[in-house]
Short mmCIF file of N, CA and C in Angstrom, two decimals:
data_model
loop_
_atom_site.label_atom_id
_atom_site.label_comp_id
_atom_site.label_asym_id
_atom_site.label_seq_id
_atom_site.Cartn_x
_atom_site.Cartn_y
_atom_site.Cartn_z
N MET A 96 48.63 -49.28 30.37
CA MET A 96 49.24 -48.71 29.26
C MET A 96 48.11 -49.43 27.90
N ARG A 97 48.23 -48.17 26.97
CA ARG A 97 47.46 -48.36 25.91
C ARG A 97 48.08 -49.21 24.75
N CYS A 98 47.60 -49.88 23.99
CA CYS A 98 47.93 -50.67 22.83
C CYS A 98 48.56 -49.38 22.05
N PRO A 99 49.91 -50.03 21.19
CA PRO A 99 50.56 -49.08 20.43
C PRO A 99 49.74 -48.92 19.12
N LEU A 100 48.96 -50.11 18.91
CA LEU A 100 47.79 -49.91 17.52
C LEU A 100 46.82 -48.61 17.89
N SER A 101 46.28 -48.78 18.96
CA SER A 101 45.53 -47.77 19.14
C SER A 101 45.82 -46.54 19.47
N VAL A 102 47.34 -46.28 19.93
CA VAL A 102 47.62 -44.96 19.94
C VAL A 102 47.72 -44.36 18.73
N ALA A 103 48.41 -45.50 17.61
CA ALA A 103 48.64 -45.07 16.48
C ALA A 103 47.29 -44.37 15.66
N LEU A 104 46.15 -45.25 15.66
CA LEU A 104 45.28 -45.04 15.03
C LEU A 104 44.76 -43.47 15.76
N GLU A 105 44.59 -43.46 16.59
CA GLU A 105 44.17 -42.16 17.41
C GLU A 105 44.67 -40.73 16.85
N LYS A 106 46.25 -41.32 16.67
CA LYS A 106 47.28 -40.19 16.20
C LYS A 106 46.75 -39.86 14.58
N LYS A 107 46.31 -40.80 13.80
CA LYS A 107 46.21 -40.74 12.43
C LYS A 107 44.73 -40.13 12.45
N GLU A 108 43.67 -40.36 13.43
CA GLU A 108 42.67 -39.71 13.37
C GLU A 108 42.48 -38.27 13.63
N LYS A 109 43.26 -37.91 14.46
CA LYS A 109 43.60 -36.47 14.99
C LYS A 109 43.96 -35.87 13.85
N SER A 110 45.07 -36.57 13.29
CA SER A 110 45.72 -35.73 12.25
C SER A 110 44.61 -35.74 11.03
N PHE A 111 43.82 -36.50 10.47
CA PHE A 111 42.77 -36.37 9.78
C PHE A 111 42.14 -35.61 10.18
N ALA A 112 41.35 -35.24 11.49
CA ALA A 112 40.51 -34.29 11.63
C ALA A 112 41.02 -32.70 11.57
N MET A 113 42.33 -32.80 11.78
CA MET A 113 43.05 -31.21 11.75
C MET A 113 42.87 -31.06 10.25
N LYS A 114 43.29 -31.81 9.30
CA LYS A 114 43.07 -31.66 7.81
C LYS A 114 41.85 -31.36 7.33
N LYS A 115 40.79 -31.87 7.76
CA LYS A 115 39.51 -31.90 7.57
C LYS A 115 39.11 -30.48 8.15
N ARG A 116 39.42 -30.32 9.13
CA ARG A 116 38.94 -28.38 9.80
C ARG A 116 39.75 -27.34 9.24
N MET A 117 40.97 -27.85 8.64
CA MET A 117 41.83 -26.70 7.88
C MET A 117 41.01 -26.83 6.42
N THR A 118 40.79 -27.75 5.62
CA THR A 118 40.14 -27.69 4.34
C THR A 118 38.86 -27.17 4.42
N PHE A 119 38.00 -27.20 5.50
CA PHE A 119 36.70 -26.90 5.58
C PHE A 119 36.74 -25.15 5.83
N ALA A 120 38.04 -24.94 6.73
CA ALA A 120 38.22 -23.43 7.02
C ALA A 120 38.45 -22.72 5.59
N ILE A 121 39.19 -23.40 4.85
CA ILE A 121 39.58 -22.60 3.65
C ILE A 121 38.52 -22.56 2.75
N PHE A 122 37.67 -23.75 2.45
CA PHE A 122 36.34 -23.80 1.76
C PHE A 122 35.73 -22.51 2.22
N LEU A 123 35.25 -22.50 3.58
CA LEU A 123 34.31 -21.67 4.03
C LEU A 123 34.89 -20.24 3.49
N THR A 124 36.03 -19.72 3.86
CA THR A 124 36.52 -18.65 3.88
C THR A 124 36.05 -18.39 2.43
N LEU A 125 36.24 -19.25 1.47
CA LEU A 125 36.45 -18.98 -0.02
C LEU A 125 35.02 -18.86 -0.41
N ILE A 126 34.22 -19.39 0.19
CA ILE A 126 32.76 -19.41 -0.02
C ILE A 126 32.04 -18.29 0.48
N LEU A 127 32.64 -17.54 1.73
CA LEU A 127 32.24 -16.07 2.08
C LEU A 127 32.70 -14.97 1.39
N MET A 128 33.82 -15.11 0.62
CA MET A 128 34.37 -14.21 -0.13
C MET A 128 33.94 -14.08 -1.67
N THR A 129 32.99 -15.24 -1.96
CA THR A 129 32.55 -15.29 -3.38
C THR A 129 31.84 -14.11 -3.57
N PRO A 130 31.16 -13.33 -3.23
CA PRO A 130 30.58 -12.09 -3.67
C PRO A 130 31.44 -10.95 -4.08
N THR A 131 32.52 -11.02 -3.01
CA THR A 131 33.68 -10.20 -3.42
C THR A 131 34.03 -10.08 -4.43
N MET A 132 34.63 -11.61 -5.07
CA MET A 132 35.47 -12.04 -5.75
C MET A 132 34.38 -11.84 -7.22
N LEU A 133 33.31 -12.09 -7.24
CA LEU A 133 32.48 -11.71 -8.43
C LEU A 133 32.36 -10.19 -8.59
N GLY A 134 32.46 -9.48 -7.91
CA GLY A 134 32.30 -8.12 -8.19
C GLY A 134 33.80 -7.81 -9.12
N ALA A 135 34.88 -8.13 -8.48
CA ALA A 135 36.21 -7.60 -8.80
C ALA A 135 36.61 -8.65 -10.43
N VAL A 136 35.84 -9.49 -10.72
CA VAL A 136 36.19 -10.45 -11.95
C VAL A 136 35.53 -9.41 -13.08
N GLU A 137 36.30 -9.22 -14.23
CA GLU A 137 36.03 -8.42 -15.23
C GLU A 137 35.21 -9.33 -16.16
N THR A 138 33.79 -9.01 -16.12
CA THR A 138 33.12 -9.86 -17.24
C THR A 138 33.12 -9.72 -18.61
N SER A 139 33.79 -8.53 -19.06
CA SER A 139 34.06 -8.81 -20.62
C SER A 139 35.62 -8.07 -20.95
N VAL A 140 35.91 -9.57 -21.45
CA VAL A 140 37.17 -9.58 -22.10
C VAL A 140 37.25 -9.68 -23.77
N GLY A 141 37.65 -8.74 -24.05
CA GLY A 141 37.65 -8.87 -25.62
C GLY A 141 38.91 -9.45 -26.51
N THR A 142 40.01 -9.27 -25.87
CA THR A 142 41.25 -9.72 -26.56
C THR A 142 41.70 -11.02 -25.48
N TYR A 143 42.36 -11.69 -26.26
CA TYR A 143 43.01 -12.67 -25.74
C TYR A 143 43.72 -12.28 -24.50
N SER A 144 44.63 -11.31 -24.93
CA SER A 144 45.78 -10.53 -23.69
C SER A 144 44.70 -10.38 -22.43
N GLU A 145 43.46 -9.53 -22.79
CA GLU A 145 42.64 -9.25 -21.46
C GLU A 145 42.23 -10.37 -20.87
N LEU A 146 42.00 -11.40 -21.70
CA LEU A 146 41.31 -12.82 -21.19
C LEU A 146 42.92 -12.91 -20.30
N LEU A 147 43.76 -13.34 -20.64
CA LEU A 147 44.75 -14.02 -19.97
C LEU A 147 45.14 -12.69 -18.59
N THR A 148 45.26 -11.68 -18.77
CA THR A 148 45.59 -10.76 -17.61
C THR A 148 44.57 -10.98 -16.39
N ALA A 149 43.17 -11.21 -16.81
CA ALA A 149 42.00 -11.15 -16.09
C ALA A 149 42.20 -12.60 -15.31
N ILE A 150 42.36 -13.64 -15.94
CA ILE A 150 42.61 -14.80 -15.28
C ILE A 150 44.06 -14.85 -14.21
N ARG A 151 45.09 -14.10 -14.73
CA ARG A 151 46.19 -14.16 -13.79
C ARG A 151 45.81 -13.38 -12.62
N GLY A 152 45.03 -12.20 -12.78
CA GLY A 152 44.34 -11.37 -11.57
C GLY A 152 43.72 -12.14 -10.88
N VAL A 153 42.70 -13.29 -11.10
CA VAL A 153 41.91 -14.06 -10.52
C VAL A 153 42.99 -15.11 -9.69
N ARG A 154 43.55 -15.64 -10.22
CA ARG A 154 44.45 -16.84 -9.77
C ARG A 154 45.08 -15.97 -8.42
N SER A 155 45.77 -14.82 -8.75
CA SER A 155 46.74 -13.97 -7.68
C SER A 155 45.72 -13.49 -6.66
N GLU A 156 44.23 -12.97 -6.38
CA GLU A 156 43.78 -12.80 -5.55
C GLU A 156 43.33 -14.43 -5.16
N SER A 157 42.96 -15.23 -5.79
CA SER A 157 42.65 -16.46 -4.98
C SER A 157 43.53 -17.02 -4.20
N GLN A 158 44.91 -16.57 -4.82
CA GLN A 158 46.05 -17.56 -4.04
C GLN A 158 46.09 -17.01 -2.79
N ALA A 159 46.17 -15.53 -2.63
CA ALA A 159 46.13 -14.20 -1.62
C ALA A 159 44.93 -15.04 -0.47
N ARG A 160 43.71 -15.27 -0.79
CA ARG A 160 43.01 -15.54 -0.06
C ARG A 160 43.00 -17.10 0.58
N VAL A 161 43.66 -18.11 -0.21
CA VAL A 161 44.04 -19.29 0.22
C VAL A 161 45.14 -18.91 1.43
N GLU A 162 46.24 -18.26 1.16
CA GLU A 162 47.23 -17.88 2.14
C GLU A 162 46.74 -17.39 3.39
N LYS A 163 45.80 -16.58 3.26
CA LYS A 163 45.07 -16.02 4.36
C LYS A 163 44.31 -16.72 5.45
N ALA A 164 43.44 -17.79 4.58
CA ALA A 164 42.95 -18.64 5.26
C ALA A 164 43.77 -19.67 6.27
N VAL A 165 45.12 -20.13 5.22
CA VAL A 165 45.85 -21.17 5.98
C VAL A 165 46.48 -20.34 7.28
N GLU A 166 46.80 -19.16 7.16
CA GLU A 166 47.27 -18.38 8.20
C GLU A 166 46.42 -18.02 9.53
N GLN A 167 45.26 -18.11 9.31
CA GLN A 167 43.93 -17.75 9.91
C GLN A 167 44.15 -19.32 10.64
N GLU A 168 44.29 -20.36 10.43
CA GLU A 168 44.10 -21.61 10.55
C GLU A 168 45.32 -22.14 11.52
N LYS A 169 46.52 -21.36 10.84
CA LYS A 169 47.70 -21.68 11.95
C LYS A 169 47.47 -21.09 13.30
N VAL A 170 47.16 -19.92 13.36
CA VAL A 170 46.70 -19.16 14.72
C VAL A 170 45.78 -19.84 15.60
N ARG A 171 44.72 -20.30 15.07
CA ARG A 171 43.70 -21.10 15.46
C ARG A 171 44.41 -22.27 16.34
N GLU A 172 44.99 -23.06 15.09
CA GLU A 172 45.92 -24.30 15.70
C GLU A 172 46.96 -24.16 16.85
N ALA A 173 47.61 -23.14 16.76
CA ALA A 173 48.65 -22.54 17.79
C ALA A 173 47.96 -22.50 19.15
N TRP A 174 46.81 -21.96 19.15
CA TRP A 174 46.23 -21.30 20.09
C TRP A 174 45.15 -22.59 20.85
N GLU A 175 44.99 -23.53 20.04
CA GLU A 175 44.03 -24.88 20.50
C GLU A 175 45.10 -25.61 21.47
N THR A 176 46.49 -25.43 20.68
CA THR A 176 47.48 -26.62 20.77
C THR A 176 47.85 -26.11 22.30
N GLY A 177 48.32 -24.96 22.32
CA GLY A 177 48.60 -24.23 23.40
C GLY A 177 47.55 -24.65 24.71
N LYS A 178 46.12 -24.21 24.36
CA LYS A 178 45.36 -24.58 25.49
C LYS A 178 45.25 -25.86 25.93
N LEU A 179 45.46 -27.13 24.99
CA LEU A 179 45.43 -28.21 25.42
C LEU A 179 46.53 -28.70 26.07
N ILE A 180 47.74 -28.08 25.98
CA ILE A 180 48.98 -28.64 26.71
C ILE A 180 48.70 -27.66 27.97
N ASP A 181 48.46 -26.55 28.07
CA ASP A 181 47.98 -25.68 29.25
C ASP A 181 47.15 -26.67 30.22
N GLU A 182 46.11 -27.18 29.71
CA GLU A 182 45.00 -27.83 30.64
C GLU A 182 45.48 -28.94 31.21
N HIS A 183 46.27 -29.98 30.36
CA HIS A 183 46.90 -30.78 30.63
C HIS A 183 48.09 -30.94 31.81
N VAL A 184 48.95 -29.83 31.55
CA VAL A 184 49.90 -29.57 32.68
C VAL A 184 49.09 -29.19 33.86
N LEU A 185 48.04 -28.17 33.69
CA LEU A 185 47.39 -28.10 35.20
C LEU A 185 46.89 -29.01 36.06
N GLN A 186 46.87 -30.14 35.14
CA GLN A 186 46.24 -31.46 35.93
C GLN A 186 47.36 -32.03 36.67
N HIS A 187 48.44 -31.94 36.33
CA HIS A 187 49.83 -32.29 37.02
C HIS A 187 50.79 -31.35 37.71
N LYS A 188 50.24 -30.33 38.08
CA LYS A 188 50.99 -29.09 38.44
C LYS A 188 51.51 -29.52 40.03
N GLU A 189 51.43 -30.49 40.55
CA GLU A 189 52.04 -31.00 41.76
C GLU A 189 53.65 -31.49 41.29
N ARG A 190 53.80 -31.37 39.95
CA ARG A 190 55.17 -32.00 39.41
C ARG A 190 55.57 -30.83 38.79
N ALA A 191 56.80 -30.38 39.52
CA ALA A 191 57.37 -29.03 38.72
C ALA A 191 57.78 -29.36 37.54
N GLU A 192 58.40 -30.40 37.17
CA GLU A 192 58.91 -30.55 36.01
C GLU A 192 58.17 -31.17 34.86
N TYR A 193 57.03 -31.67 35.00
CA TYR A 193 56.14 -32.34 34.28
C TYR A 193 55.96 -31.35 32.94
N ALA A 194 55.64 -29.98 32.91
CA ALA A 194 55.38 -29.04 31.81
C ALA A 194 56.68 -29.21 30.80
N ASP A 195 57.96 -29.51 31.25
CA ASP A 195 58.99 -29.60 30.36
C ASP A 195 59.06 -30.71 29.94
N GLN A 196 58.76 -31.93 30.72
CA GLN A 196 58.96 -33.47 30.26
C GLN A 196 57.68 -33.44 29.42
N THR A 197 56.46 -32.62 29.30
CA THR A 197 55.62 -32.91 28.73
C THR A 197 56.19 -32.31 26.90
N ILE A 198 56.22 -31.16 26.98
CA ILE A 198 56.76 -30.70 26.04
C ILE A 198 57.87 -31.12 25.21
N LEU A 199 59.03 -31.58 26.05
CA LEU A 199 59.93 -32.42 24.88
C LEU A 199 59.41 -33.76 24.52
N ARG A 200 58.49 -34.41 25.23
CA ARG A 200 57.80 -35.79 24.65
C ARG A 200 57.24 -35.29 23.34
N LEU A 201 56.31 -34.51 23.61
CA LEU A 201 55.14 -33.79 22.38
C LEU A 201 55.91 -33.40 21.31
N ALA A 202 56.98 -32.98 21.34
CA ALA A 202 58.20 -32.31 20.20
C ALA A 202 58.43 -33.58 19.59
N ARG A 203 58.76 -34.67 20.35
CA ARG A 203 59.51 -35.87 19.68
C ARG A 203 58.22 -36.38 18.88
N ASP A 204 57.00 -36.76 19.38
CA ASP A 204 56.22 -37.34 19.05
C ASP A 204 55.37 -36.70 17.82
N LEU A 205 55.47 -35.42 18.11
CA LEU A 205 54.59 -34.51 16.99
C LEU A 205 55.57 -34.22 15.60
N GLY A 206 57.04 -34.57 15.84
CA GLY A 206 57.66 -34.02 15.03
C GLY A 206 57.78 -32.38 15.07
N THR A 207 57.69 -31.74 15.63
CA THR A 207 58.14 -30.32 15.96
C THR A 207 59.05 -30.02 17.10
N SER A 208 59.05 -28.66 16.71
CA SER A 208 60.46 -28.20 17.74
C SER A 208 59.73 -27.78 19.34
N GLU A 209 60.53 -28.22 20.29
CA GLU A 209 59.87 -27.59 21.54
C GLU A 209 59.72 -26.01 21.43
N THR A 210 60.42 -25.30 21.03
CA THR A 210 60.25 -23.80 21.11
C THR A 210 59.05 -23.63 20.48
N GLU A 211 58.44 -24.08 19.36
CA GLU A 211 57.17 -23.77 19.01
C GLU A 211 55.95 -24.17 19.76
N LEU A 212 56.27 -25.46 20.72
CA LEU A 212 55.37 -25.62 21.53
C LEU A 212 55.05 -24.82 22.17
N ARG A 213 56.42 -24.74 23.30
CA ARG A 213 56.38 -23.33 24.07
C ARG A 213 55.52 -22.06 23.75
N TYR A 214 56.10 -21.76 22.82
CA TYR A 214 55.32 -20.37 21.94
C TYR A 214 53.51 -20.80 21.96
N MET A 215 53.24 -21.81 21.51
CA MET A 215 51.92 -22.35 21.47
C MET A 215 51.33 -21.92 23.14
N LEU A 216 51.92 -22.72 23.99
CA LEU A 216 51.63 -22.58 25.37
C LEU A 216 51.52 -21.00 25.93
N GLN A 217 52.35 -20.51 25.55
CA GLN A 217 52.67 -18.79 25.78
C GLN A 217 51.54 -18.44 25.77
N PHE A 218 51.23 -18.54 23.92
CA PHE A 218 50.20 -17.92 23.41
C PHE A 218 48.62 -18.03 24.20
N ALA A 219 48.48 -19.20 24.39
CA ALA A 219 47.14 -19.55 25.26
C ALA A 219 47.29 -19.01 26.29
N ARG A 220 48.37 -18.85 26.94
CA ARG A 220 48.18 -18.17 28.51
C ARG A 220 47.97 -16.74 28.51
N THR A 221 49.03 -16.42 27.09
CA THR A 221 48.84 -14.79 26.89
C THR A 221 47.39 -14.43 26.57
N TYR A 222 47.05 -15.16 25.83
CA TYR A 222 45.50 -14.71 25.47
C TYR A 222 44.44 -15.67 25.69
N PRO A 223 43.92 -15.68 27.05
CA PRO A 223 43.43 -16.78 27.60
C PRO A 223 41.58 -17.03 26.84
N ILE A 224 41.30 -16.09 26.42
CA ILE A 224 40.14 -16.00 25.31
C ILE A 224 40.67 -16.02 23.91
N HIS A 225 40.42 -16.87 23.16
CA HIS A 225 40.84 -16.74 21.75
C HIS A 225 40.46 -15.65 21.00
N ARG A 226 41.70 -15.26 20.41
CA ARG A 226 41.49 -13.95 19.59
C ARG A 226 41.28 -14.27 18.26
N PRO A 227 40.59 -13.48 17.44
CA PRO A 227 40.08 -13.35 16.15
C PRO A 227 41.57 -13.38 15.38
N ALA A 228 41.74 -14.27 14.23
CA ALA A 228 43.02 -14.26 13.66
C ALA A 228 42.72 -13.73 12.16
N ASP A 229 41.81 -12.95 11.77
CA ASP A 229 41.38 -12.50 10.51
C ASP A 229 42.67 -11.33 10.39
N GLU A 230 43.07 -10.80 11.22
CA GLU A 230 44.07 -9.39 10.87
C GLU A 230 45.53 -9.67 11.21
N LEU A 231 45.78 -10.70 12.22
CA LEU A 231 47.23 -10.87 12.50
C LEU A 231 47.45 -12.26 12.17
N SER A 232 48.62 -12.70 11.98
CA SER A 232 49.55 -13.84 11.55
C SER A 232 50.13 -14.48 13.23
N TRP A 233 50.65 -15.54 12.88
CA TRP A 233 51.05 -16.48 13.83
C TRP A 233 52.25 -15.50 14.38
N SER A 234 53.14 -15.46 13.34
CA SER A 234 54.63 -14.63 13.42
C SER A 234 54.21 -13.50 14.47
N HIS A 235 52.79 -12.40 13.91
CA HIS A 235 52.67 -11.59 14.59
C HIS A 235 52.18 -11.71 16.06
N TYR A 236 51.65 -12.56 16.22
CA TYR A 236 51.29 -12.99 17.54
C TYR A 236 52.65 -13.29 18.53
N GLU A 237 53.60 -14.00 17.92
CA GLU A 237 54.69 -14.25 18.30
C GLU A 237 55.62 -13.30 18.81
N SER A 238 55.61 -12.04 18.11
CA SER A 238 56.37 -11.05 18.55
C SER A 238 55.39 -10.43 19.59
N LEU A 239 54.29 -10.01 19.72
CA LEU A 239 53.59 -9.44 20.61
C LEU A 239 53.82 -10.22 22.47
N MET A 240 53.85 -11.72 22.03
CA MET A 240 53.92 -12.08 23.36
C MET A 240 55.25 -11.67 24.04
N ALA A 241 56.28 -11.11 23.25
CA ALA A 241 57.36 -10.98 24.05
C ALA A 241 57.19 -9.11 24.88
N VAL A 242 55.88 -8.77 24.56
CA VAL A 242 55.68 -7.68 25.31
C VAL A 242 54.59 -7.83 26.70
N ASN A 243 55.36 -7.57 27.79
CA ASN A 243 54.70 -7.94 28.78
C ASN A 243 53.71 -7.09 29.30
N ASP A 244 53.73 -5.93 29.04
CA ASP A 244 52.77 -4.94 29.42
C ASP A 244 51.59 -5.20 28.55
N LEU A 245 50.21 -5.32 29.39
CA LEU A 245 48.93 -5.87 28.58
C LEU A 245 48.65 -4.90 27.61
N ASP A 246 48.60 -3.54 28.24
CA ASP A 246 48.44 -2.07 27.51
C ASP A 246 48.82 -1.78 26.40
N GLU A 247 50.15 -1.97 26.40
CA GLU A 247 51.13 -1.73 25.34
C GLU A 247 51.09 -2.80 24.30
N ARG A 248 51.22 -4.13 24.81
CA ARG A 248 50.70 -4.94 23.80
C ARG A 248 49.46 -5.09 22.67
N LYS A 249 48.07 -4.65 23.53
CA LYS A 249 47.28 -4.43 23.08
C LYS A 249 47.13 -3.03 22.08
N THR A 250 48.13 -1.96 22.07
CA THR A 250 48.23 -1.04 21.59
C THR A 250 49.16 -1.27 20.32
N LEU A 251 50.03 -2.11 20.49
CA LEU A 251 50.72 -2.46 19.46
C LEU A 251 49.99 -3.43 18.17
N ALA A 252 49.13 -4.25 18.95
CA ALA A 252 48.28 -4.86 17.78
C ALA A 252 47.38 -4.05 16.96
N GLU A 253 46.91 -3.49 17.71
CA GLU A 253 45.89 -2.43 17.01
C GLU A 253 46.58 -1.62 15.92
N LYS A 254 47.69 -0.85 16.30
CA LYS A 254 48.60 -0.39 15.33
C LYS A 254 49.17 -1.36 14.24
N ALA A 255 49.18 -2.50 14.59
CA ALA A 255 49.71 -3.40 13.47
C ALA A 255 48.73 -3.79 12.50
N VAL A 256 47.28 -4.03 13.16
CA VAL A 256 46.19 -4.00 12.31
C VAL A 256 45.98 -2.89 11.68
N LYS A 257 45.87 -1.49 12.03
CA LYS A 257 45.57 -0.38 11.25
C LYS A 257 46.23 -0.14 10.16
N GLU A 258 47.82 -0.12 10.70
CA GLU A 258 48.88 0.27 9.53
C GLU A 258 49.12 -0.83 9.07
N LYS A 259 48.73 -2.02 8.74
CA LYS A 259 48.85 -3.13 8.11
C LYS A 259 50.58 -3.47 8.30
N TRP A 260 50.89 -3.42 9.56
CA TRP A 260 52.37 -3.89 9.64
C TRP A 260 52.65 -5.40 9.43
N ASN A 261 53.81 -5.66 8.87
CA ASN A 261 54.43 -6.77 8.75
C ASN A 261 54.85 -7.16 9.92
N ARG A 262 55.61 -8.46 10.15
CA ARG A 262 56.02 -9.10 11.18
C ARG A 262 57.25 -8.15 11.71
N ASP A 263 57.93 -7.92 10.56
CA ASP A 263 59.44 -7.29 10.98
C ASP A 263 58.97 -5.84 11.54
N LYS A 264 57.94 -4.96 10.73
CA LYS A 264 57.75 -3.75 11.28
C LYS A 264 57.39 -3.80 12.74
N LEU A 265 56.25 -4.77 13.29
CA LEU A 265 55.94 -5.00 14.49
C LEU A 265 57.08 -5.33 15.59
N ARG A 266 58.08 -6.21 15.05
CA ARG A 266 58.95 -6.53 16.12
C ARG A 266 60.09 -5.34 16.16
N SER A 267 60.12 -4.28 15.46
CA SER A 267 61.06 -3.16 15.20
C SER A 267 60.50 -2.34 16.40
#
């Protein structure tokens, strides 16, 4: 049995590591997009009104990039979480109820829902090789997992990307 203090410290370290990775992902995304940003910024603003409009535009574009980076990290987190659960459960596959018990316990200890953890596990099993998250959100992947046919799921994913479908359009 591990000491409760060491368990608590380990949880804090993991939480800090996740926040650090998310911050780094956002930072990296913004750095990689800087050349695009610089080209989009109007360099000549003659009036205060033009300046205000230009700054509002920069803020809006920046917020969109931050939101996209966060969404990409959500997909990565979901896949990694599901993969960790899957690998752990497979180590105890001789106990049929172990997966359910583990998910219940994780949901309680992590302060998240069982449903979300089950989706993450299903995600890792549906996409055993990590999928790039740059074009589809976590909610897109949640919808795609309901499609059992691999070819149909792939076709829908490609259409969703190409036609820039939102989650609701993909679900319909």
